[in-house]
Coordinates of C-alpha atoms and ligand atoms in Angstrom, one line a residue:
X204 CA -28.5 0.9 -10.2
X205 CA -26.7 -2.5 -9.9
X206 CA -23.5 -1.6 -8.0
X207 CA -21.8 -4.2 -9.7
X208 CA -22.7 -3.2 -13.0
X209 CA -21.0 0.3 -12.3
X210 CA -17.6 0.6 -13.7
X211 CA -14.5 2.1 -12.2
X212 CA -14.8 4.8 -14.7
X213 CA -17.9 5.5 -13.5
X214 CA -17.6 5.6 -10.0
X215 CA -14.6 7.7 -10.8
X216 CA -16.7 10.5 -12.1
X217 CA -19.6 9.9 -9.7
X218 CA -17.7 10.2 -6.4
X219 CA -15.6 13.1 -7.8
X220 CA -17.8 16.5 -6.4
X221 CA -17.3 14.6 -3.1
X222 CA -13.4 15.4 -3.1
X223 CA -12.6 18.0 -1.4
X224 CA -11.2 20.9 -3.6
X225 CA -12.6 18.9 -6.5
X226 CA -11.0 19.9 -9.9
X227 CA -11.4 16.7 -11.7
X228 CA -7.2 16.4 -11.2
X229 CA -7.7 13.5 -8.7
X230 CA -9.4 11.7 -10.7
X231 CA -7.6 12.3 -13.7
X232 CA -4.3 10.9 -11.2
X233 CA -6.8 7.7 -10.8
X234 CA -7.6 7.2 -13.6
X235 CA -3.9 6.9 -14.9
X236 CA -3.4 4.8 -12.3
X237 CA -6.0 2.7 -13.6
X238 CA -4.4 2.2 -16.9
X239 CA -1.0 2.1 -15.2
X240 CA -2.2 -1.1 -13.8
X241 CA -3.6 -2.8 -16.5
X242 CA -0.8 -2.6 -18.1
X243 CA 1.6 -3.8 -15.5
X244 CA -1.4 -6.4 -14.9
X245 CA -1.4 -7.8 -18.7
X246 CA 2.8 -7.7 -17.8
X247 CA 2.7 -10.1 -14.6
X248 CA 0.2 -12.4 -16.5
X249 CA 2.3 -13.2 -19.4
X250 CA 5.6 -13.7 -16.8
X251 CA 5.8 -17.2 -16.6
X252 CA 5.5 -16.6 -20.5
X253 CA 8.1 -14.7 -21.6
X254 CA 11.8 -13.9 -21.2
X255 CA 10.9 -11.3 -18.5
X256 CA 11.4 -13.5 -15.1
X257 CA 14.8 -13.3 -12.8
X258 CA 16.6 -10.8 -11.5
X259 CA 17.4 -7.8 -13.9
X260 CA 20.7 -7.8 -12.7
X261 CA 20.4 -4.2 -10.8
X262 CA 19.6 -3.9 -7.3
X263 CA 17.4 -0.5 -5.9
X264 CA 18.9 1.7 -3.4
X265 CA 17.9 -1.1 -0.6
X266 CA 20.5 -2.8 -1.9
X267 CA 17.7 -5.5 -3.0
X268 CA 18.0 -7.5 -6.3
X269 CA 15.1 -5.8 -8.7
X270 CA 13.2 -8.2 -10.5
X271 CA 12.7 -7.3 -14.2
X272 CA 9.0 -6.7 -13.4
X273 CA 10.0 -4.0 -10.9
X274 CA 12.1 -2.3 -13.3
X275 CA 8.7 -2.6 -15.5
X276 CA 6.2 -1.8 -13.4
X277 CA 7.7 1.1 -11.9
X278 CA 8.5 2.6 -15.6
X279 CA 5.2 1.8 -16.5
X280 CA 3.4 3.7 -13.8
X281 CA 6.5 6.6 -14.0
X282 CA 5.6 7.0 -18.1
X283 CA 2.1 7.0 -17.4
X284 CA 1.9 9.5 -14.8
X285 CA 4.6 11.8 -16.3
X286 CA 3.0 11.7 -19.9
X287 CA -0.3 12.4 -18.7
X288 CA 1.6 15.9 -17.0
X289 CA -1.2 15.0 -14.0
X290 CA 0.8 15.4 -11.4
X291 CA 4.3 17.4 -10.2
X292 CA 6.1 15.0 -8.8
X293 CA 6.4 11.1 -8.3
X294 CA 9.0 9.1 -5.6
X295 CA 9.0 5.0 -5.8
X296 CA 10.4 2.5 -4.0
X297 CA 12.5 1.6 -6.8
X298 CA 14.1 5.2 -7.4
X299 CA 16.8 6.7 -5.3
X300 CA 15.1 10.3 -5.5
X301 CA 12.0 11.5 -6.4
X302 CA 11.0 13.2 -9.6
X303 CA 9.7 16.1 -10.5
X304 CA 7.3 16.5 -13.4
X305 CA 7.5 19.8 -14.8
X306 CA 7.2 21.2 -11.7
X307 CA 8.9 24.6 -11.9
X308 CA 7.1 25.4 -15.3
X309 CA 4.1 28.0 -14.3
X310 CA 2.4 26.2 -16.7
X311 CA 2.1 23.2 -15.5
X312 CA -0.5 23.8 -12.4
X313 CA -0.7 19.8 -10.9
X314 CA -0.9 20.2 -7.1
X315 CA -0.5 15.9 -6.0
X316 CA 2.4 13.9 -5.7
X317 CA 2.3 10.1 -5.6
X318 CA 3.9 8.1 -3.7
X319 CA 4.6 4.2 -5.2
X320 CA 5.3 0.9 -4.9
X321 CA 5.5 -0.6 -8.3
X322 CA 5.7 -4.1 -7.8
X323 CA 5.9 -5.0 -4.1
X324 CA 6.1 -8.7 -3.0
X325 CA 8.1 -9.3 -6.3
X326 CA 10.5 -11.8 -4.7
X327 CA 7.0 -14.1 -5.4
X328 CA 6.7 -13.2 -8.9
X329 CA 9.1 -16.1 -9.9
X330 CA 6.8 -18.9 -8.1
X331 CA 2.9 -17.6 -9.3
X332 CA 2.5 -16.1 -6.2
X333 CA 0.6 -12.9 -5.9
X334 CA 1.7 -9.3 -6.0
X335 CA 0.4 -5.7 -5.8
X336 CA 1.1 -2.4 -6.6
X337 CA 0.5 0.2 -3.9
X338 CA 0.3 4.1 -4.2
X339 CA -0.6 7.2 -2.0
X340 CA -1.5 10.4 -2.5
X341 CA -0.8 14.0 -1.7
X342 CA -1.3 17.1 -2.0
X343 CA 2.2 19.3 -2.3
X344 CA 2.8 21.9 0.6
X345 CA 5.3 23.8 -2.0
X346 CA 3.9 26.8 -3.7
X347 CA 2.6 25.5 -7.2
X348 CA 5.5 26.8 -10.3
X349 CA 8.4 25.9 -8.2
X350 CA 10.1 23.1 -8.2
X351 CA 8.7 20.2 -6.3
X352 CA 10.9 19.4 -2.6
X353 CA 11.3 16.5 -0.2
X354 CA 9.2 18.3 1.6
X355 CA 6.3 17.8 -0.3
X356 CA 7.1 14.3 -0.1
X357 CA 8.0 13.7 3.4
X358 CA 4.3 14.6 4.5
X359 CA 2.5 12.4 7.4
X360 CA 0.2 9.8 6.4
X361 CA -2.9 11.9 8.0
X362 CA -1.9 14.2 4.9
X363 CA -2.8 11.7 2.2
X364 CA -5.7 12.2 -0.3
X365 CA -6.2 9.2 -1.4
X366 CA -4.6 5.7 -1.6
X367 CA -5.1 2.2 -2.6
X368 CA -3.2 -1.2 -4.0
X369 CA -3.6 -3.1 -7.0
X370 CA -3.5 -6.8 -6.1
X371 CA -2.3 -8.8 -9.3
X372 CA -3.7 -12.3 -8.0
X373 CA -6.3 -15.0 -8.6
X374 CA -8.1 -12.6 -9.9
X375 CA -6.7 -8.8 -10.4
X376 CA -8.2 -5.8 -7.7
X377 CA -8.1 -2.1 -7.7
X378 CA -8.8 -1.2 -4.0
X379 CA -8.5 2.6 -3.1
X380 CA -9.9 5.3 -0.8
X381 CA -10.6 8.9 -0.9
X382 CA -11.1 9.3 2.7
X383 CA -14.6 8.0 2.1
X384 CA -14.2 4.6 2.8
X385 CA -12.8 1.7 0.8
X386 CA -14.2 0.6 -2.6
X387 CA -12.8 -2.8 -4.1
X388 CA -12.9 -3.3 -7.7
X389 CA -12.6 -6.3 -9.7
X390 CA -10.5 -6.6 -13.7
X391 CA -12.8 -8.3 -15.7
X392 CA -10.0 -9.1 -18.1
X393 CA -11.7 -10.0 -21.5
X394 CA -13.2 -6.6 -21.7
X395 CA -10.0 -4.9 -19.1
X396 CA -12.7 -3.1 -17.3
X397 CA -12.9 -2.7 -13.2
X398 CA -16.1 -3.3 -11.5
X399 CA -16.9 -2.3 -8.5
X400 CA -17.4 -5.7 -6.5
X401 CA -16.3 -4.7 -2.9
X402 CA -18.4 -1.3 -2.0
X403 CA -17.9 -0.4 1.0
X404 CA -15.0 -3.0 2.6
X405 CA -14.7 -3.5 5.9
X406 CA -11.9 -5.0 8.4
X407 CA -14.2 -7.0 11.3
X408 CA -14.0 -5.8 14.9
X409 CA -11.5 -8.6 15.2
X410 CA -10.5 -11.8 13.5
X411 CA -8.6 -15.3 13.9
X412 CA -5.8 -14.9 11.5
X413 CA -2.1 -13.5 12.5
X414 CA 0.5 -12.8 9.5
X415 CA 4.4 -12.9 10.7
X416 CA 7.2 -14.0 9.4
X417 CA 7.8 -16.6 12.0
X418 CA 11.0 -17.9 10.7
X419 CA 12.1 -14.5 12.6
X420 CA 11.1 -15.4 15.9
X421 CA 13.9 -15.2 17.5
X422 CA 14.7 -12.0 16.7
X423 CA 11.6 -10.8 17.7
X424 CA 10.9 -7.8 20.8
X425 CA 9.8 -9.8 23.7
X426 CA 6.5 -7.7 23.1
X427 CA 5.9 -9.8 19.5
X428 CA 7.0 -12.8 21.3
X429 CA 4.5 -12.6 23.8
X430 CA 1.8 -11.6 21.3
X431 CA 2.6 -14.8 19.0
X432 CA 2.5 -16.8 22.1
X433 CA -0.8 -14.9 23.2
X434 CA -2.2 -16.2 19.1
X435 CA -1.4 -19.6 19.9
X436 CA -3.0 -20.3 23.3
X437 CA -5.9 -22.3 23.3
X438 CA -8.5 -20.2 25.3
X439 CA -12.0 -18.8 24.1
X440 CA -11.5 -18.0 20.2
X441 CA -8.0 -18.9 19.8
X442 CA -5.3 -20.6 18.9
X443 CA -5.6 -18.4 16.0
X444 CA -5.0 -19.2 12.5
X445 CA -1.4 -18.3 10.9
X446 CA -1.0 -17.4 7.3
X447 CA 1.5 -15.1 5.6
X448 CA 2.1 -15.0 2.0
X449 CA 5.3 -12.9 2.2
X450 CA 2.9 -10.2 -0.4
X451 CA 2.0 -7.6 1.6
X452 CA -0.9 -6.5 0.0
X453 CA -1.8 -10.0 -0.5
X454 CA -2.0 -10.6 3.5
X455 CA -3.5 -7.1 4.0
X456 CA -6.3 -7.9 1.7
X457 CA -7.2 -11.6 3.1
X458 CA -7.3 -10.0 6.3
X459 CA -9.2 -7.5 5.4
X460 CA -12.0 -9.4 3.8
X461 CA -11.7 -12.5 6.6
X462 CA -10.3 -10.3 9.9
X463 CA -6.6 -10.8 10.8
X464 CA -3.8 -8.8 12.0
X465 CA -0.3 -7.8 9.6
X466 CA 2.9 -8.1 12.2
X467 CA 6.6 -6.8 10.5
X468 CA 8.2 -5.6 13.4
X469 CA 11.5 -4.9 14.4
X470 CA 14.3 -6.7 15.1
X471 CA 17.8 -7.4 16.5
X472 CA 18.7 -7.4 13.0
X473 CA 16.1 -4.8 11.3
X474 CA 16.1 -1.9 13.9
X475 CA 13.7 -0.4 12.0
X476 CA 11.7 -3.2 10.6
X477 CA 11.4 -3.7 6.7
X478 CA 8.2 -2.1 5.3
X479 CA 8.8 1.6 4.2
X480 CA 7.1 4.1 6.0
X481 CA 6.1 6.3 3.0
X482 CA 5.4 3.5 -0.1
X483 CA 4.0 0.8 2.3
X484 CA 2.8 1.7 5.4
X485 CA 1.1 5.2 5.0
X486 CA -0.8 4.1 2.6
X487 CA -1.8 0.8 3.8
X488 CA -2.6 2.7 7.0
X489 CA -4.6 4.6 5.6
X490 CA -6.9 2.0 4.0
X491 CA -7.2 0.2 7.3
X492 CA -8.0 3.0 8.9
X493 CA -10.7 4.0 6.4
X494 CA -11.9 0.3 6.8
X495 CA -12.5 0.8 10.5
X496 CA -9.5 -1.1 11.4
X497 CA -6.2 0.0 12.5
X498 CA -2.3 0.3 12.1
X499 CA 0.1 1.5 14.5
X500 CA 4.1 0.7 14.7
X501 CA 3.3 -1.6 17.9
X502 CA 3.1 1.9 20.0
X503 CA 1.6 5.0 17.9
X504 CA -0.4 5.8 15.1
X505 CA 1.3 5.3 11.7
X506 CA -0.1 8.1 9.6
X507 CA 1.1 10.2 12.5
X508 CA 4.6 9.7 12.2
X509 CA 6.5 12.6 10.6
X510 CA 8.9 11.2 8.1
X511 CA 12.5 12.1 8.0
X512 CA 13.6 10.2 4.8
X513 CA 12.5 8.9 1.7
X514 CA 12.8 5.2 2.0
X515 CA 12.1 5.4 5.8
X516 CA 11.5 1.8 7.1
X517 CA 9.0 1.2 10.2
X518 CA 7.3 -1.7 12.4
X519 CA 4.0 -2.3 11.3
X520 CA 1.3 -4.1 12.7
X521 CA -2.0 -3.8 11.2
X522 CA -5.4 -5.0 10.7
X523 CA -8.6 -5.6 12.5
X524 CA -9.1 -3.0 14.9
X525 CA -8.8 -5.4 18.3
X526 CA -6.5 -7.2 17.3
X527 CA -3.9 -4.3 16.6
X528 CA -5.1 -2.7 19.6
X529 CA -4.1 -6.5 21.4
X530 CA -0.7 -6.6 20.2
X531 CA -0.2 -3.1 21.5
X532 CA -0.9 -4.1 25.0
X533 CA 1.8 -6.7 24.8
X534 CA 4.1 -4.2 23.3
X535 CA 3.2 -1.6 26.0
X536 CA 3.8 -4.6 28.6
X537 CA 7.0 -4.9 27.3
X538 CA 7.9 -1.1 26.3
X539 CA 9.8 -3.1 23.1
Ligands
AHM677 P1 9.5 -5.6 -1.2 O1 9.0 -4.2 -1.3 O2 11.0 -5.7 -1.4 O3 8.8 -6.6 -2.1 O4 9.4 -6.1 0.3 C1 8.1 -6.0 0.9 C2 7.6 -7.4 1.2 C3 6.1 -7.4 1.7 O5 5.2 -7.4 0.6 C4 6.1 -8.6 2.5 O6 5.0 -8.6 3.4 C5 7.4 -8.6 3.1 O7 8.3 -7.9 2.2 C6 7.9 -10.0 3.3 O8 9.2 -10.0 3.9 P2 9.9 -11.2 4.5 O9 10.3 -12.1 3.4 O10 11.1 -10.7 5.3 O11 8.9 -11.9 5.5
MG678 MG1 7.6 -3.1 -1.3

């Protein structure tokens, strides 16, 4: 069979028995994540369009204005998930708690909660830059019938079952892994079908793209500094190339098709960085990982991290396997 004639439907139902403790529930939670995103998708298209750009006049629990597309986006993916009665619990970005979805009815048996991102990068959404959606998955460590707890939320990323992003860009991407590797697919938006177009995606070894905020610089650990520094010597392969949308899943996907590292670490005026542990970074992590690169908070493993709140910020640097494990050195060198 063509791979690129096979449909995310398809693959759906194909790569289901290789679940573990398949029930056809994780793919039903993909698949309603699938039409979660076609709708948000056919929403970001139209937003230079309509009345829907500009702030919506609220701001999230960060204290960051929300865009009207976040607002939509996250009650897009929130309806879908909760209508669909497919899983027991959801926490976004954009909510101050998490929800639960029926989960103290005996009833209702769903065993995941997701973990989302609606609409991240939205700060681009007013200038046609890209944006994506990100989401991870878990199972809950509660008993099923009782109510859903922060516990079955704040799970390491080495717990998730599956993850992926939704890039809304040039053209619009479904990219998600069950632990089995990472499988791109593409929206062919005549017919608003995915096709599989990436099988099998790969971070190189290493690469000749870094991604920072450089306009932080001086804030910077000495560590980063050094690294930047390290990018911009000219010796064997480098200087390096810098690019950085400001989209995170925008930058994580360029690098991941062309080889590159992601850098938003701390600094003297984000202790803890700016990406969010659980909506961002676990599942990001988990992609690289399953992509043969690599993500770490400039010392340890991400997905290792035991969360201790909700919106939990962290360092990040991710990407191609070398260069990650590069940057560490000079973060190691530094012990900051
Ligand atoms: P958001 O969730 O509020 O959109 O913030 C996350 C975004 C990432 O997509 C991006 O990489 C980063 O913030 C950019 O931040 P900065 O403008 O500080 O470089
Ligand atoms: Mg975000």
């Amino acid at each position: 069979m063509d791979r690129k004639n096979t449909t995310l439907g398809e693959f759906i139902i194909e790569n289901q028995s290789s679940f573990q403790y398949s029930s056809g529930e994780l793919s039903k939670l993909i698949n309603a994540i699938r039409l979660a995103a076609k709708v948000v998708n056919h929403e970001v298209n139209k937003a230079g369009l309509i009345d829907i750009l500009g702030a919506a006049g609220d701001t999230n629990i960060q204290g960051e204005d929300q865009q009207k597309l976040d607002v939509l986006a996250n009650e897009k993916f929130i309806q879908t998930l909760k209508n669909r009665e497919i899983v027991c619990g959801i926490a976004s970005e954009e909510e101050d708690d998490f929800i639960s979805v029926n989960s103290n009815d005996e009833k209702h048996q769903n065993k995941y909660v997701v973990l989302i991102d609606p609409l991240d990068g939205s700060s681009n959404i007013d200038v046609n830059v890209s944006v994506g959606t990100i989401f991870s998955i878990y199972r809950r460590v509660t008993p099923i019938g009782t109510p859903v707890t922060l516990e079955d939320f704040l799970q390491p990323g080495v717990n998730q079952v599956a993850a992926g992003y939704i890039v809304y860009g040039t053209s619009t991407m479904l990219v998600y892994t069950t632990g089995d590797g990472v499988n791109g697919f593409t929206l062919n938006p005549a017919i608003g079908t995915f096709y599989l177009s990436h099988p099998r995606m790969q971070f190189p070894e290493t690469g000749k793209i870094y991604s920072v905020n450089e306009g932080n610089y001086i804030h910077f650990p000495q560590g980063v500094k050094n690294y930047i520094k390290y990018c911009q010597l000219e010796e064997g392969d480098r200087p390096y190339t810098s690019r950085y949308i400001g989209s995170l899943v925008s930058d994580f996907h360029r690098n991941m098709i062309k080889g590159g590292i992601y850098i938003y670490p701390k600094s003297s005026v984000a202790m803890e960085g700016k990406l969010r542990l659980l909506y961002e970074c676990n599942p990001m992590a988990f992609l690289a990982e399953q992509a043969q690169g690599k993500a770490s908070d400039g010392f340890k493993r991400i997905m290792e991290i035991q969360p201790t709140e909700l919106h939990q910020r962290v360092p990040f640097f991710c990407g191609s396997r070398k260069m990650v494990e590069k940057a560490e050195e000079f973060m190691a060198a530094q012990k900051a």
